[in-house]
Structure formats: structure tokens, C-alpha cells
Amino acid sequence: MQGQCDPQGVAVKVCHFVASTGLGRGDAFVYLVNALANDIEVVLVAPRNARFREMVDKRIKIHEYKSINTRMNPLLLFELYKLFKRINPDIVHTHFAKASEIFYLLNRFLGFHHVATKHNPRKGRIYNKIDHVIAVSNGVAESIMHDNVKVIHNGLPEIELAHMEPRDDVYMILAVGRLEKIKAFDQLINECSKLSFDFLLLIVGEGSERAHLEKLTKDLKLENNVRLLGFRYDVPSLMQQANVVVVCSHSEGFSLVIIEAMFYSNMIVSRNVGIAAEIFPDILLIEDFNISEKLQEVHDHGDEFARCFAEMKSRYRTMFSIENIAKEHVGYYKKLSG
């Protein structure tokens, strides 16, 4: 099957490779792969029974591998070698460190164009060895030790929602992310205990910190103010109902929550992490971990913050649509394969 032509007439066949069975609710690579199928031929290599399989557009052929999914398993390497040979793409695009390491090793014998996306600034020395790297933010780009790095942000499809007004019976604060130390939800709960107004803090996500966060909530006597909602599919609707969305992580490669909030929320404030470091005005940034101070300001001076948030949305909202992000990738692929 020949590569599908993009609007400028260049045939490109790109094989995306991910070595994880599930990546949480922020499966940005799936949104990208689906959008790319509008312009180029896309195939996907993934482990058998990947949990994101049903999210993938039906136009995209999924090649599932069966071997035990460890980096140096010789049976896995042999199976993948034969699979990539059979697919014969113009470009292999790997996501996350594990897939990038595996394909970097295989590509010594395959010789395909290889591009890898780095999604966070914390780990992944493999990206220093790969010739062509996409970083999802400037902060991630700075963690790569060579200059052949292209910054292409993550994007999301925007869905239509029935309009919902924010709650007016209680001030609703929303945070979304894995319940892990890096998300600093313990800091958030501690800071909310200092607020002078009645609030309801909803935290969406699941993870190893749940028991610790539940105990902290009880110790601070905030059982009526803090709810851990677990994994949810209705985050956009929750954002519409919330008075403010908070991103308080120690570190972020990008933060899809920020883009979702730009699409659906009434207000967002964030620590200076991920994409917030590039696009947020100072008034919407949380200094250090002074979360309660910032939330108090938003509560007391809502109109001023609303104007700044509206200006930011007007400037950046379209830029992060998945259609625009896909077009950036197609242009990059053309340059690489040409």
C-alpha cells in the first residue's frame, strides 16, 4: 500500500510505535495519530491488548506484538524487527523512552528515519542519542543534550458540550492528574486548609498516593471539603462547573490539563511548569507553592483574573487544536523524509 498523499502531494507513510499498554487519560499520542490519518498513511505498532486500542481511529491499522514486553528480550526484538521490515514505513515515530530505546537498537539494522517524542524533562538519556527528537515544550527541549530538537506542542480535540454554569452554592476547586508525589496534591490539600472561604476541592485521578491523601484530608478535618474522585471521563464537564482549575505539580513536561482548561474551564492557575511557563501571564502563575495565596486572590478579584484568562484563551486556544498540531507534524515528516 502506497503512502497517502498529504495536501501538498508528498506521499508519506509513518509508523508510530508505543511500548506501553496504557498511558492514563492523557493519551496525547492517540489524538495525534488519529488526526494525522486525515493527511498521511499512519500505522501503529503496540503491545497486544493495549488499553487505548479502542481509542484508535478505524482507518489506522494496528500491528500488535505478542512477545514479553521487556527492552532486551531477544524474542521481542526479533518479532519487532520482522514487523517493521514488513511495514516498511518512510518514518518510525516512537513515543516515550521504552519504545525509543527498543527501536534505536533495532534501527541499527533497519536504517529507517527515526523521530522520537520526549514528553517530560525528567528522564530518558536515549533521546541524547537519537538524531531527530520532538519535544512537547521548551522545558523538555532543554533536557536534551543536542540541538536537533523540534518543539511541537501536544494538542487535543475540542468536544462540544452543553453549556453549564459554575457552581454557585460553594466555591469549587478542581485538580486533575495521577495521584503521585510529582503532582503535589498533598501540598494542594495543605494549602486549601488555609483558605478563608468555604470551598470544595475535587481531585480527579488515581495512583499510589491515594491512602496518604485520604489520611491527610482526615488529619486536617477536611472530609467535607476534599473529595478524591478517582479516574473520570467527564473532566471537561467538571471543568465547566468548577470556579477554578489548579495545576500544582513539582514538574510537568507539558500538561494536557492546561489545554483542557483553556477549552472548557472558567479559570486556571498553575505553577510555572510545562506549557504554563511559555504562555501564562504572571497573574495566572503560582509563585513557588503559595497556592492558597493565589486562590484567595482569584476568589476575591475574579473579574480581573477572568479578563486575563479570556485574553490568554483568545491568543492560544486555536494553536493547541489537534488539527493544527497534526499539520506541524506532517510538515516535519516531509522535511525529514525529503
mmCIF file of N, CA, C and O in Angstrom, residues 2-14 32-42 57 59-60 322-331 333-334:
data_model
loop_
_atom_site.group_PDB
_atom_site.id
_atom_site.type_symbol
_atom_site.label_atom_id
_atom_site.label_comp_id
_atom_site.label_asym_id
_atom_site.label_seq_id
_atom_site.Cartn_x
_atom_site.Cartn_y
_atom_site.Cartn_z
ATOM 1 N N GLN A 2 0.671 2.134 -0.911
ATOM 2 C CA GLN A 2 1.484 3.322 -1.015
ATOM 3 C C GLN A 2 1.073 4.347 0.033
ATOM 4 O O GLN A 2 -0.077 4.427 0.448
ATOM 5 N N GLY A 3 2.059 5.142 0.447
ATOM 6 C CA GLY A 3 1.777 6.187 1.419
ATOM 7 C C GLY A 3 0.735 7.158 0.903
ATOM 8 O O GLY A 3 0.730 7.520 -0.263
ATOM 9 N N GLN A 4 -0.160 7.575 1.789
ATOM 10 C CA GLN A 4 -1.213 8.525 1.435
ATOM 11 C C GLN A 4 -0.587 9.886 1.164
ATOM 12 O O GLN A 4 0.365 10.285 1.822
ATOM 13 N N CYS A 5 -1.114 10.624 0.195
ATOM 14 C CA CYS A 5 -0.565 11.933 -0.136
ATOM 15 C C CYS A 5 -1.119 12.988 0.802
ATOM 16 O O CYS A 5 -2.315 13.007 1.088
ATOM 17 N N ASP A 6 -0.246 13.866 1.256
ATOM 18 C CA ASP A 6 -0.714 14.997 2.030
ATOM 19 C C ASP A 6 -1.203 16.067 1.056
ATOM 20 O O ASP A 6 -1.092 15.914 -0.152
ATOM 21 N N PRO A 7 -1.786 17.176 1.563
ATOM 22 C CA PRO A 7 -2.369 18.167 0.659
ATOM 23 C C PRO A 7 -1.383 18.771 -0.323
ATOM 24 O O PRO A 7 -1.793 19.326 -1.333
ATOM 25 N N GLN A 8 -0.079 18.691 -0.065
ATOM 26 C CA GLN A 8 0.898 19.235 -0.992
ATOM 27 C C GLN A 8 1.508 18.160 -1.886
ATOM 28 O O GLN A 8 2.508 18.384 -2.552
ATOM 29 N N GLY A 9 0.923 16.971 -1.871
ATOM 30 C CA GLY A 9 1.278 15.970 -2.858
ATOM 31 C C GLY A 9 2.441 15.070 -2.511
ATOM 32 O O GLY A 9 2.941 14.357 -3.364
ATOM 33 N N VAL A 10 2.900 15.067 -1.257
ATOM 34 C CA VAL A 10 4.033 14.234 -0.870
ATOM 35 C C VAL A 10 3.520 12.990 -0.165
ATOM 36 O O VAL A 10 2.813 13.084 0.830
ATOM 37 N N ALA A 11 3.846 11.803 -0.680
ATOM 38 C CA ALA A 11 3.396 10.553 -0.075
ATOM 39 C C ALA A 11 4.271 10.220 1.122
ATOM 40 O O ALA A 11 5.491 10.144 1.012
ATOM 41 N N VAL A 12 3.650 10.029 2.272
ATOM 42 C CA VAL A 12 4.387 9.728 3.493
ATOM 43 C C VAL A 12 3.657 8.610 4.231
ATOM 44 O O VAL A 12 2.443 8.661 4.397
ATOM 45 N N LYS A 13 4.417 7.611 4.643
ATOM 46 C CA LYS A 13 3.870 6.527 5.464
ATOM 47 C C LYS A 13 4.630 6.527 6.785
ATOM 48 O O LYS A 13 5.839 6.320 6.809
ATOM 49 N N VAL A 14 3.927 6.776 7.884
ATOM 50 C CA VAL A 14 4.556 6.906 9.185
ATOM 51 C C VAL A 14 4.034 5.806 10.106
ATOM 52 O O VAL A 14 2.823 5.619 10.246
ATOM 53 N N LEU A 32 -3.049 12.476 18.358
ATOM 54 C CA LEU A 32 -2.189 12.860 17.246
ATOM 55 C C LEU A 32 -2.298 11.862 16.098
ATOM 56 O O LEU A 32 -2.487 12.249 14.940
ATOM 57 N N VAL A 33 -2.194 10.586 16.406
ATOM 58 C CA VAL A 33 -2.248 9.550 15.372
ATOM 59 C C VAL A 33 -3.567 9.623 14.613
ATOM 60 O O VAL A 33 -3.604 9.547 13.379
ATOM 61 N N ASN A 34 -4.664 9.795 15.345
ATOM 62 C CA ASN A 34 -5.977 9.881 14.690
ATOM 63 C C ASN A 34 -6.063 11.083 13.757
ATOM 64 O O ASN A 34 -6.591 10.989 12.644
ATOM 65 N N ALA A 35 -5.551 12.221 14.204
ATOM 66 C CA ALA A 35 -5.604 13.425 13.371
ATOM 67 C C ALA A 35 -4.697 13.310 12.156
ATOM 68 O O ALA A 35 -5.034 13.807 11.068
ATOM 69 N N LEU A 36 -3.552 12.663 12.307
ATOM 70 C CA LEU A 36 -2.627 12.505 11.187
ATOM 71 C C LEU A 36 -3.238 11.672 10.059
ATOM 72 O O LEU A 36 -2.892 11.844 8.891
ATOM 73 N N ALA A 37 -4.143 10.768 10.402
ATOM 74 C CA ALA A 37 -4.751 9.891 9.396
ATOM 75 C C ALA A 37 -5.557 10.666 8.368
ATOM 76 O O ALA A 37 -5.893 10.123 7.314
ATOM 77 N N ASN A 38 -5.856 11.934 8.641
ATOM 78 C CA ASN A 38 -6.567 12.750 7.660
ATOM 79 C C ASN A 38 -5.679 13.130 6.481
ATOM 80 O O ASN A 38 -6.192 13.448 5.404
ATOM 81 N N ASP A 39 -4.358 13.116 6.672
ATOM 82 C CA ASP A 39 -3.452 13.635 5.658
ATOM 83 C C ASP A 39 -2.417 12.635 5.156
ATOM 84 O O ASP A 39 -1.924 12.767 4.038
ATOM 85 N N ILE A 40 -2.028 11.663 5.984
ATOM 86 C CA ILE A 40 -0.984 10.728 5.581
ATOM 87 C C ILE A 40 -1.387 9.313 5.985
ATOM 88 O O ILE A 40 -2.336 9.121 6.753
ATOM 89 N N GLU A 41 -0.652 8.347 5.444
ATOM 90 C CA GLU A 41 -0.894 6.966 5.862
ATOM 91 C C GLU A 41 -0.206 6.729 7.194
ATOM 92 O O GLU A 41 0.998 6.980 7.346
ATOM 93 N N VAL A 42 -0.965 6.225 8.157
ATOM 94 C CA VAL A 42 -0.459 6.003 9.502
ATOM 95 C C VAL A 42 -0.741 4.567 9.910
ATOM 96 O O VAL A 42 -1.845 4.054 9.698
ATOM 97 N N ASP A 57 -8.473 5.458 15.701
ATOM 98 C CA ASP A 57 -9.325 5.592 14.529
ATOM 99 C C ASP A 57 -9.306 4.300 13.702
ATOM 100 O O ASP A 57 -8.254 3.685 13.510
ATOM 101 N N ARG A 59 -9.437 3.823 10.655
ATOM 102 C CA ARG A 59 -8.638 3.888 9.428
ATOM 103 C C ARG A 59 -7.194 3.449 9.652
ATOM 104 O O ARG A 59 -6.458 3.201 8.691
ATOM 105 N N ILE A 60 -6.781 3.375 10.891
ATOM 106 C CA ILE A 60 -5.378 3.110 11.224
ATOM 107 C C ILE A 60 -5.201 1.632 11.544
ATOM 108 O O ILE A 60 -5.864 1.087 12.436
ATOM 109 N N ILE A 322 -5.884 19.890 17.914
ATOM 110 C CA ILE A 322 -5.135 18.737 17.421
ATOM 111 C C ILE A 322 -4.934 18.818 15.914
ATOM 112 O O ILE A 322 -3.935 18.313 15.380
ATOM 113 N N GLU A 323 -5.833 19.487 15.198
ATOM 114 C CA GLU A 323 -5.676 19.630 13.753
ATOM 115 C C GLU A 323 -4.437 20.453 13.420
ATOM 116 O O GLU A 323 -3.655 20.093 12.526
ATOM 117 N N ASN A 324 -4.203 21.533 14.147
ATOM 118 C CA ASN A 324 -3.020 22.355 13.910
ATOM 119 C C ASN A 324 -1.744 21.627 14.320
ATOM 120 O O ASN A 324 -0.713 21.727 13.644
ATOM 121 N N ILE A 325 -1.800 20.906 15.423
ATOM 122 C CA ILE A 325 -0.621 20.160 15.867
ATOM 123 C C ILE A 325 -0.278 19.064 14.864
ATOM 124 O O ILE A 325 0.894 18.810 14.565
ATOM 125 N N ALA A 326 -1.295 18.405 14.296
ATOM 126 C CA ALA A 326 -1.055 17.374 13.281
ATOM 127 C C ALA A 326 -0.395 17.964 12.041
ATOM 128 O O ALA A 326 0.512 17.363 11.455
ATOM 129 N N LYS A 327 -0.822 19.139 11.631
ATOM 130 C CA LYS A 327 -0.218 19.793 10.461
ATOM 131 C C LYS A 327 1.261 20.096 10.704
ATOM 132 O O LYS A 327 2.096 19.979 9.791
ATOM 133 N N GLU A 328 1.601 20.493 11.919
ATOM 134 C CA GLU A 328 3.014 20.719 12.245
ATOM 135 C C GLU A 328 3.819 19.432 12.100
ATOM 136 O O GLU A 328 4.944 19.438 11.596
ATOM 137 N N HIS A 329 3.246 18.319 12.543
ATOM 138 C CA HIS A 329 3.938 17.042 12.413
ATOM 139 C C HIS A 329 4.113 16.642 10.953
ATOM 140 O O HIS A 329 5.176 16.157 10.554
ATOM 141 N N VAL A 330 3.070 16.831 10.143
ATOM 142 C CA VAL A 330 3.171 16.473 8.728
ATOM 143 C C VAL A 330 4.288 17.264 8.063
ATOM 144 O O VAL A 330 5.088 16.719 7.294
ATOM 145 N N GLY A 331 4.372 18.559 8.359
ATOM 146 C CA GLY A 331 5.450 19.362 7.808
ATOM 147 C C GLY A 331 6.813 18.855 8.231
ATOM 148 O O GLY A 331 7.772 18.827 7.428
ATOM 149 N N TYR A 333 7.551 15.704 9.145
ATOM 150 C CA TYR A 333 7.778 14.443 8.467
ATOM 151 C C TYR A 333 8.274 14.666 7.030
ATOM 152 O O TYR A 333 9.193 13.984 6.551
ATOM 153 N N LYS A 334 7.642 15.583 6.319
ATOM 154 C CA LYS A 334 8.032 15.876 4.938
ATOM 155 C C LYS A 334 9.482 16.315 4.853
ATOM 156 O O LYS A 334 10.253 15.874 3.999
#
